[in-house]
Short mmCIF file of C-alpha atoms and ligand atoms in Angstrom, two decimals:
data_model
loop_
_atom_site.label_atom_id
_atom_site.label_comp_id
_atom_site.label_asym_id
_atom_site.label_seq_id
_atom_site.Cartn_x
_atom_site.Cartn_y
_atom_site.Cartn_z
CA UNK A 20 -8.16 -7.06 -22.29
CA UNK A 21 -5.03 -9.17 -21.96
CA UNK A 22 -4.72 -11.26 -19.16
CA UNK A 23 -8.28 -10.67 -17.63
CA UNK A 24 -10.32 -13.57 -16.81
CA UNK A 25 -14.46 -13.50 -17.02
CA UNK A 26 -17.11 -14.88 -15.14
CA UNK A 27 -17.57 -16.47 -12.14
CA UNK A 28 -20.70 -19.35 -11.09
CA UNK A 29 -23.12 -17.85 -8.64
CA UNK A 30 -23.78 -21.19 -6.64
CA UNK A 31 -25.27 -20.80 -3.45
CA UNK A 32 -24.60 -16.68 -3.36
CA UNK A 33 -28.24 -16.22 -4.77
CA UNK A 34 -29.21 -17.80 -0.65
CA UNK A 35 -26.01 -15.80 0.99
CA UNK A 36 -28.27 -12.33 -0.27
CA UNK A 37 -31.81 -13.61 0.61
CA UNK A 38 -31.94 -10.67 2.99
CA UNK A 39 -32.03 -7.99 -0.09
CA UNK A 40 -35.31 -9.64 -1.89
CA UNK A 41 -37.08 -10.01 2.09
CA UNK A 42 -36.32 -6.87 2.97
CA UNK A 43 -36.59 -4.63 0.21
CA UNK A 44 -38.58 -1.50 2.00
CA UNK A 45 -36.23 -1.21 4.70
CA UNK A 46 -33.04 -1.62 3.08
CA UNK A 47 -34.27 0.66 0.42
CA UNK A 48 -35.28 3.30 3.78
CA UNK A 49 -31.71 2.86 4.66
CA UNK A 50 -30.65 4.34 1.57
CA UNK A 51 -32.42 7.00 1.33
CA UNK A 52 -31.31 8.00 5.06
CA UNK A 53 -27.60 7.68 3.57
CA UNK A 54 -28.52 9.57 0.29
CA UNK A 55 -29.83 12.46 2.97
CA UNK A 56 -26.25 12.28 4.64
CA UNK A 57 -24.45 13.19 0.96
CA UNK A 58 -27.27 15.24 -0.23
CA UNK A 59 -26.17 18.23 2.58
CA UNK A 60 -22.21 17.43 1.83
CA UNK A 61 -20.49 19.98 -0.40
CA UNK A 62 -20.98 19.74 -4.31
CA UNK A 63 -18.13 17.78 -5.60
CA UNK A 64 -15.99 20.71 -8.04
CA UNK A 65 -13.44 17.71 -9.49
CA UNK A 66 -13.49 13.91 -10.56
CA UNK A 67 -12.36 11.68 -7.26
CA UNK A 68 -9.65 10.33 -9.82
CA UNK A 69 -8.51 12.75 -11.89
CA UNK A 70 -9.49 15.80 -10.31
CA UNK A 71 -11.37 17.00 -13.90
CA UNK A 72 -13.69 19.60 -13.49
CA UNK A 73 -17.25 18.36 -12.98
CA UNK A 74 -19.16 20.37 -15.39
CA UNK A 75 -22.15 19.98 -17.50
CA UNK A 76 -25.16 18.11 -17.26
CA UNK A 77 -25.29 14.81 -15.60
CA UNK A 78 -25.85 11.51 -17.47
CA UNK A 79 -28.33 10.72 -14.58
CA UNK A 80 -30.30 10.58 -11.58
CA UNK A 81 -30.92 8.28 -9.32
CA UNK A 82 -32.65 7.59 -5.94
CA UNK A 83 -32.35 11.95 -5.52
CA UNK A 84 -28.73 11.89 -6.64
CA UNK A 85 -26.90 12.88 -10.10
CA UNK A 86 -24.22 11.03 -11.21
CA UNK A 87 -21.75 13.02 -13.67
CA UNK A 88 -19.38 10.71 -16.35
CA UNK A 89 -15.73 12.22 -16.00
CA UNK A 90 -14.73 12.62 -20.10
CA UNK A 91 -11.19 12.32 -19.27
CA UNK A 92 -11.32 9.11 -16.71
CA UNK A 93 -14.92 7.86 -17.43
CA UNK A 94 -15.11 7.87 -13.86
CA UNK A 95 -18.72 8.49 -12.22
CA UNK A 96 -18.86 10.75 -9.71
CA UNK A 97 -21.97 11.44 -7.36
CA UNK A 98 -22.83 15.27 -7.35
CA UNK A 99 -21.61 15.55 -4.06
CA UNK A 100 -18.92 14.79 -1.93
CA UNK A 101 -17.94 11.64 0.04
CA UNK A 102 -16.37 14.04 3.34
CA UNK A 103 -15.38 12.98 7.21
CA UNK A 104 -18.97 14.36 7.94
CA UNK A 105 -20.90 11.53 4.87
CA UNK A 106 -18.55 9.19 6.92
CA UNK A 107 -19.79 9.72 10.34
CA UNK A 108 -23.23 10.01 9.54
CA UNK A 109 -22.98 6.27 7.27
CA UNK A 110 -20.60 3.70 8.94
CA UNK A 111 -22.09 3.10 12.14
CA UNK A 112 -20.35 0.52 14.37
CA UNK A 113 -22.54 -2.47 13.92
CA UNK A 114 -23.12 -4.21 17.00
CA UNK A 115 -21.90 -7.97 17.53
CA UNK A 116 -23.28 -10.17 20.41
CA UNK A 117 -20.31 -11.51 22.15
CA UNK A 118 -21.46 -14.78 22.41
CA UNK A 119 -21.83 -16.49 19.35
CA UNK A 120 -24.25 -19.87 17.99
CA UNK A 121 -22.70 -22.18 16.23
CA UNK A 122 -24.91 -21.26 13.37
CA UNK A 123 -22.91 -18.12 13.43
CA UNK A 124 -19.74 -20.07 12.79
CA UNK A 125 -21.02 -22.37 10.15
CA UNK A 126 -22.32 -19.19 8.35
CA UNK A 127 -18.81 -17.70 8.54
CA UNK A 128 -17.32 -20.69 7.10
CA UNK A 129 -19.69 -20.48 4.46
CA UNK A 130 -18.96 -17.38 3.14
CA UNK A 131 -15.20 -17.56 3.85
CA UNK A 132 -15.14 -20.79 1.47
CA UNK A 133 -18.12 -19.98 -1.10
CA UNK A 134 -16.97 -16.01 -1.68
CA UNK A 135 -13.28 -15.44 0.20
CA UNK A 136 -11.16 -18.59 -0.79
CA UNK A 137 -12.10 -17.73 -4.79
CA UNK A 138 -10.36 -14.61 -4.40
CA UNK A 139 -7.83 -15.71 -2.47
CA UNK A 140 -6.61 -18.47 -4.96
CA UNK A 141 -6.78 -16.36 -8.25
CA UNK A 142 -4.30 -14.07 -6.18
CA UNK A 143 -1.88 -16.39 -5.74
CA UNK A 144 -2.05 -17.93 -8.31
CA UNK A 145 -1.53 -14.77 -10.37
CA UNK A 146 1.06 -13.82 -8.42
CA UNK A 147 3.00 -17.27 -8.64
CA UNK A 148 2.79 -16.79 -12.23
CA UNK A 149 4.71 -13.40 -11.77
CA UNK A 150 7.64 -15.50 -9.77
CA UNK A 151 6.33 -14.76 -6.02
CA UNK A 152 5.67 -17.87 -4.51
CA UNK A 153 3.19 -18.91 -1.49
CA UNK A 154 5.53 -18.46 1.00
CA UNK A 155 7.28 -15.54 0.33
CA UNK A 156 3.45 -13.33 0.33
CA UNK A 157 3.30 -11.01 3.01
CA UNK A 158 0.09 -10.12 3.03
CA UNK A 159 -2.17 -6.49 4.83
CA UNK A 160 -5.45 -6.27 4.45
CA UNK A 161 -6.57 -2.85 4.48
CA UNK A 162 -10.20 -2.55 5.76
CA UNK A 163 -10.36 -5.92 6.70
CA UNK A 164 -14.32 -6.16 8.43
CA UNK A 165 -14.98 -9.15 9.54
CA UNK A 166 -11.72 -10.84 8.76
CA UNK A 167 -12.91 -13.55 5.89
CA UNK A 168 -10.15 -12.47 3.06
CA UNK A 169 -7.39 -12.75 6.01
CA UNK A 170 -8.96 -15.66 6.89
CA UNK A 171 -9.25 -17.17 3.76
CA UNK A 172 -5.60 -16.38 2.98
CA UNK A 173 -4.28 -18.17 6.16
CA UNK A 174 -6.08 -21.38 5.05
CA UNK A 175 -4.15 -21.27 1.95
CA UNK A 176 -1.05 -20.83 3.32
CA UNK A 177 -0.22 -17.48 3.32
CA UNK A 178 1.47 -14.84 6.18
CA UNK A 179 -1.92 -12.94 6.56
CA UNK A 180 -3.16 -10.07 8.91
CA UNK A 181 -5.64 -6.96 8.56
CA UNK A 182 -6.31 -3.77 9.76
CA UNK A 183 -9.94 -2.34 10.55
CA UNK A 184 -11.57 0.53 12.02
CA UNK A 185 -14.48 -0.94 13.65
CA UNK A 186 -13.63 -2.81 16.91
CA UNK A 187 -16.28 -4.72 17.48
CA UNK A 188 -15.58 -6.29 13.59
CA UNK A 189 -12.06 -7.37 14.90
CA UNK A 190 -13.24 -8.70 17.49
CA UNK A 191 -16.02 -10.57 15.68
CA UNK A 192 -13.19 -11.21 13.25
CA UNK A 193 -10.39 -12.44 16.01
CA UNK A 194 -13.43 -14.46 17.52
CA UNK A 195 -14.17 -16.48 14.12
CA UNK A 196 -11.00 -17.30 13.11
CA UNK A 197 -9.74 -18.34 16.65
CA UNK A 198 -6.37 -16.22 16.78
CA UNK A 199 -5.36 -12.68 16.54
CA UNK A 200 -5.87 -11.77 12.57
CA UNK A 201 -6.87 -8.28 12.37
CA UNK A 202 -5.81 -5.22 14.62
CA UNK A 203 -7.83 -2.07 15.01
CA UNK A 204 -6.43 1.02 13.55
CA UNK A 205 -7.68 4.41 13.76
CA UNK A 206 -8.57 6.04 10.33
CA UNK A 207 -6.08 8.65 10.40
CA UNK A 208 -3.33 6.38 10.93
CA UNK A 209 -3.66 4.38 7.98
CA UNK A 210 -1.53 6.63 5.89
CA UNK A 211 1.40 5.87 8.41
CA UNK A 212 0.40 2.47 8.52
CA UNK A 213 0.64 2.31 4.79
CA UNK A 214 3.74 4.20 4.29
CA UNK A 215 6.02 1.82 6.76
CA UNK A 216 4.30 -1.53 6.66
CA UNK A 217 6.53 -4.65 5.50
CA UNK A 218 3.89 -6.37 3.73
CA UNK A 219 4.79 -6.55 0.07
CA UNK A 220 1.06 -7.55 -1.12
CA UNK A 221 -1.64 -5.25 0.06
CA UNK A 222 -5.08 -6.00 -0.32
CA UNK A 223 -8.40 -3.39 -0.46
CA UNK A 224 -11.57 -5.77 -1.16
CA UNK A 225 -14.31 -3.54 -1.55
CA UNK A 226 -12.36 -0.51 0.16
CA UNK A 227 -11.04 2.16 -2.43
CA UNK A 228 -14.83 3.10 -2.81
CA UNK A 229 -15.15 4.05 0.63
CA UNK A 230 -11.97 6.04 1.21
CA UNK A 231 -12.17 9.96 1.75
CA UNK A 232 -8.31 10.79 1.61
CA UNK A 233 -7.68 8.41 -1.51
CA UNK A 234 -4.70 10.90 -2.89
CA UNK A 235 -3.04 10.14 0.39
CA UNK A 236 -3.18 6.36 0.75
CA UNK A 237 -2.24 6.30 -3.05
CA UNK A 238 0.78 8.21 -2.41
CA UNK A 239 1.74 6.49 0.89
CA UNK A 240 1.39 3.14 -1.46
CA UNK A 241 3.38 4.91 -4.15
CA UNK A 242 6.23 6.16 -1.69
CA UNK A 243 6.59 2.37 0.17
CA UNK A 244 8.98 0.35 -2.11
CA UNK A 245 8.31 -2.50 0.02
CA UNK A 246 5.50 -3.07 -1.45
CA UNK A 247 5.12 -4.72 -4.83
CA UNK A 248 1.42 -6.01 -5.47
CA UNK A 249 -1.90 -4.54 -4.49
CA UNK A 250 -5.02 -6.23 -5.03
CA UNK A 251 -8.31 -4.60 -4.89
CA UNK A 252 -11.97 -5.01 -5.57
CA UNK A 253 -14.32 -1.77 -6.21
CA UNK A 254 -17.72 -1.44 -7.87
CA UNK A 255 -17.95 -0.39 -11.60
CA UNK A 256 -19.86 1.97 -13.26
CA UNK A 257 -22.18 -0.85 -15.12
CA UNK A 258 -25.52 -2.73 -15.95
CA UNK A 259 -26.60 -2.38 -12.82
CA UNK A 260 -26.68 1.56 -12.74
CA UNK A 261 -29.20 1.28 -15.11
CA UNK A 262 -30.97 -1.11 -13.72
CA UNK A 263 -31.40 0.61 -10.16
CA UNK A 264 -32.06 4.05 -11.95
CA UNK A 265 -34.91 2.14 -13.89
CA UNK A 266 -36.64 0.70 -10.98
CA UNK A 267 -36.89 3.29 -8.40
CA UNK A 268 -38.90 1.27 -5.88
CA UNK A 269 -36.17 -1.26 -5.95
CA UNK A 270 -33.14 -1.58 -3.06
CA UNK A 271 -29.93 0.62 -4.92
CA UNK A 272 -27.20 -2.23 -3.81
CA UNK A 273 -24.56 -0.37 -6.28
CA UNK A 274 -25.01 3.45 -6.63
CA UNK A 275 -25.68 5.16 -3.70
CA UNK A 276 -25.68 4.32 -0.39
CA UNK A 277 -22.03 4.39 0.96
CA UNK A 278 -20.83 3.77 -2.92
CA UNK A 279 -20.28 7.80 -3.91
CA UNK A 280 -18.40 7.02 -6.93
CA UNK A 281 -17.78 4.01 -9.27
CA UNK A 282 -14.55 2.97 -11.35
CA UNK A 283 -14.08 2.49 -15.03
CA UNK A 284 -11.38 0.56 -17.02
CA UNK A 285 -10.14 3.92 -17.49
CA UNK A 286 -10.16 5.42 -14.53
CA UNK A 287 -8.53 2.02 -12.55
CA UNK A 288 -6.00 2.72 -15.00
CA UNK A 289 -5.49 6.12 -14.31
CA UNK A 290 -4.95 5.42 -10.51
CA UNK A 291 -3.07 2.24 -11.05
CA UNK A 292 -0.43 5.25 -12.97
CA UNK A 293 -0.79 7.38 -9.63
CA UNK A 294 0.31 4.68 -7.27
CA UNK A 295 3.38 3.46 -9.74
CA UNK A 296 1.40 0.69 -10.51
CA UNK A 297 0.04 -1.29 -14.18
CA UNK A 298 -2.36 -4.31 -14.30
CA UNK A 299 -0.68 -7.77 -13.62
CA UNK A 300 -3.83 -9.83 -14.20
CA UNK A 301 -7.52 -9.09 -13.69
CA UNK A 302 -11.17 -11.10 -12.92
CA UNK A 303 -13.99 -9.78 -13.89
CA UNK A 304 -17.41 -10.97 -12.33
CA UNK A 305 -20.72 -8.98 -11.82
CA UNK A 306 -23.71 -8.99 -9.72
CA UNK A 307 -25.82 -7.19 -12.47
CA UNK A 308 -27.69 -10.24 -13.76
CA UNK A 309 -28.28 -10.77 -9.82
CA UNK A 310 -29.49 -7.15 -9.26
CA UNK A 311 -31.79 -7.49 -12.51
CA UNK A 312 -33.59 -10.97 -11.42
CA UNK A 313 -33.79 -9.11 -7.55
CA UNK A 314 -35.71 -6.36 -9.06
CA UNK A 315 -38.14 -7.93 -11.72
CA UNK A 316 -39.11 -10.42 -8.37
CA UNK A 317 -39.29 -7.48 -6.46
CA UNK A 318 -41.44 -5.43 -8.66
CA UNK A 319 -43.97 -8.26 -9.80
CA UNK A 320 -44.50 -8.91 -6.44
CA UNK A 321 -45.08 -5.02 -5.79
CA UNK A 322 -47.41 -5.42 -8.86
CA UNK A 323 -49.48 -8.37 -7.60
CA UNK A 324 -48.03 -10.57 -9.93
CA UNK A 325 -46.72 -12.96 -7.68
CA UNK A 326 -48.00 -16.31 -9.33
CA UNK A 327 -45.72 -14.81 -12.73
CA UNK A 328 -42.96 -14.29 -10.61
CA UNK A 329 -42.93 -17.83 -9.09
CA UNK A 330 -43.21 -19.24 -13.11
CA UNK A 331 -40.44 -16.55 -14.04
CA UNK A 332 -37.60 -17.24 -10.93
CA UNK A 333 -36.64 -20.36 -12.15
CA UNK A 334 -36.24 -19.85 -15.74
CA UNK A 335 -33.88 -16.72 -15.15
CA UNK A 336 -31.99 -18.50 -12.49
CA UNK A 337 -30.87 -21.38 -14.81
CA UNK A 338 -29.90 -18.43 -17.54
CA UNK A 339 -28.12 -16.19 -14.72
CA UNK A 340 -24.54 -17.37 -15.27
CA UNK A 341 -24.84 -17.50 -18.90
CA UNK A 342 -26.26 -14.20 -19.30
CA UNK A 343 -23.76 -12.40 -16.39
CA UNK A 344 -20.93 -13.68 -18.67
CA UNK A 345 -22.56 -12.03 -21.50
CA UNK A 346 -21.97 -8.60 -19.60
CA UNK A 347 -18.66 -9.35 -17.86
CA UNK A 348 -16.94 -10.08 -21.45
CA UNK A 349 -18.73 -7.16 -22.77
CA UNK A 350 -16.63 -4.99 -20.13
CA UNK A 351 -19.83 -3.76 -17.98
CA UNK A 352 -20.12 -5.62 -15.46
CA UNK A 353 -20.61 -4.51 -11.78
CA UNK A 354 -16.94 -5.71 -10.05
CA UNK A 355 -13.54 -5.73 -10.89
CA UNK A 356 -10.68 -7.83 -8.82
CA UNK A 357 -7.36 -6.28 -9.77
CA UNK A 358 -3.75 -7.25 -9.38
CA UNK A 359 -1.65 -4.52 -9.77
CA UNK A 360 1.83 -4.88 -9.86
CA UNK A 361 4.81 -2.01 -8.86
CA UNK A 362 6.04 -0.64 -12.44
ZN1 ZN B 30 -11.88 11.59 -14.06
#
């Protein structure tokens, strides 16, 4: 792939997820109460990408659902379909105390410098290679959560500000960074937002996935001259597919849960064409060497083999770089970041 980078150090992400190796039972519950939610949607007829016919068998099953491989996109597509109704059922407005610890701050911090300001720099960085410098980025985040990308931006510099549906996460959001950085939008707005916003970079980390009217928002992207650069993340189809359909007793971090569908080269591609859009520069880290070391120590311990598992957690951990950028290069890894760039 020209101009694609590869790999990325875990440092201290492997304590950031603790809570997926403590609480494997329930988050693993939790999944199977949002595979319920998509299991009563509609079957899906065509690919979320390029609207192929879903036909034949599937290539496989996991956690209750079948996952069809689009031939023309090599997109992967759940068996059913992501509607308003999935959506209601799954995103439930998480609830934030309004006073916060100052543990709560130092843990934002934390994963605003250790996961946000990474992503933040290869973006401008790529883009002041392409000519646009620092200060002339005018930044939206589109599904902003809890604010870190916008707040990692506006530490480096650059004219940032998001828009969210939840309103307790802006206000968490607003709250942690100390000023006004995300707004709340309503879901059906976004289009409109899209379509008229100023911003000439817009940013979707860990969005596209999640979005019900994607053919909209494309177009809206597509129709807004204004706006030159997008920069996404979205899960892949990968390593770690087969690793959750493998180990069934296991948490499913990457298919299934809210995750209805997963990207290819290809497909990325084939939207990127959609929106009026072509790859500037890419990054391409996974979490599958992550999800692989979660589920052996999860298993051996469901096997009674904790004592191997303590011998075992070390060794793997000083491979786990090495090895993840064995399947990044290889081109299947579990995350993309993308900078596209208006054709
Ligand atoms: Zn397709």
């Amino acid at each position: 792939m020209k101009n694609r980078k590869y790999g990325k150090p875990l440092g201290d992400i492997v304590a950031i997820k603790s809570d997926f190796f403590e609480h494997n039972d329930d988050m693993l519950k939790l999944s199977g109460h949002q595979a319920d939610a998509l299991l009563i949607q509609k079957k899906r007829e065509n690919c979320k990408i390029c609207h192929t016919p879903i036909e034949g068998e599937p290539l496989y099953m996991s956690q209750r659902m079948e996952y069809y491989l689009c031939p023309v996109c090599g997109h992967v597509n759940s068996a059913h379909e992501d509607t308003d109704d999935f959506a209601n059922r799954v995103y439930l407005e998480d609830s934030y105390e309004d006073n916060y610890s100052e543990e709560d701050r130092e843990k934002y911090e934390k994963r605003l410098e250790t996961i946000y300001i990474p992503k933040g720099e290869f973006l401008i960085g790529a883009l002041k290679e392409d000519g646009l410098d620092k200060k002339d980025i005018k930044l939206l985040d589109d599904g902003a959560g809890s604010g870190y990308f916008v707040g990692a931006m506006r530490k480096l510099g650059v004219q940032a500000e998001g828009i969210e549906i939840s309103s307790s996460q802006v206000k968490f959001a607003n709250k942690m960074n100390g000023e006004e950085v995300l707004r709340q939008v309503d879901s059906p707005d976004i289009a409109g937002i899209l379509k008229t916003t100023d911003a000439n970079v817009l940013s979707f980390i860990g969005v596209f996935e999640h979005i019900i009217n994607l053919d909209e928002i494309l177009t809206a992207i597509r129709e807004n001259k204004k706006i030159q650069y997008v920069f996404l993340s979205v899960p892949m189809f990968s390593m770690s597919c087969v690793f959750e359909a493998s180990h069934q007793k296991c948490y499913n971090r990457h298919a299934g849960g809210t995750h209805t569908h997963l990207f290819s080269d290809t497909s990325l591609e084939f939207m990127a064409d959609k929106m009026g859009f072509e790859e500037l520069k890419s990054w391409k880290f996974g979490s599958d060497m992550m999800d692989l070391y979660r589920m052996l120590c999860v298993s051996l311990e469901q096997n009674d083999n904790k004592k191997l598992k303590d011998y075992f957690a070390p060794k793997f951990l000083k491979m786990i770089d090495e090895l993840q950028l064995t399947v990044d290069k290889n081109e299947f890894a579990s995350e993309i970041h993308l900078i596209l760039k208006r054709r």
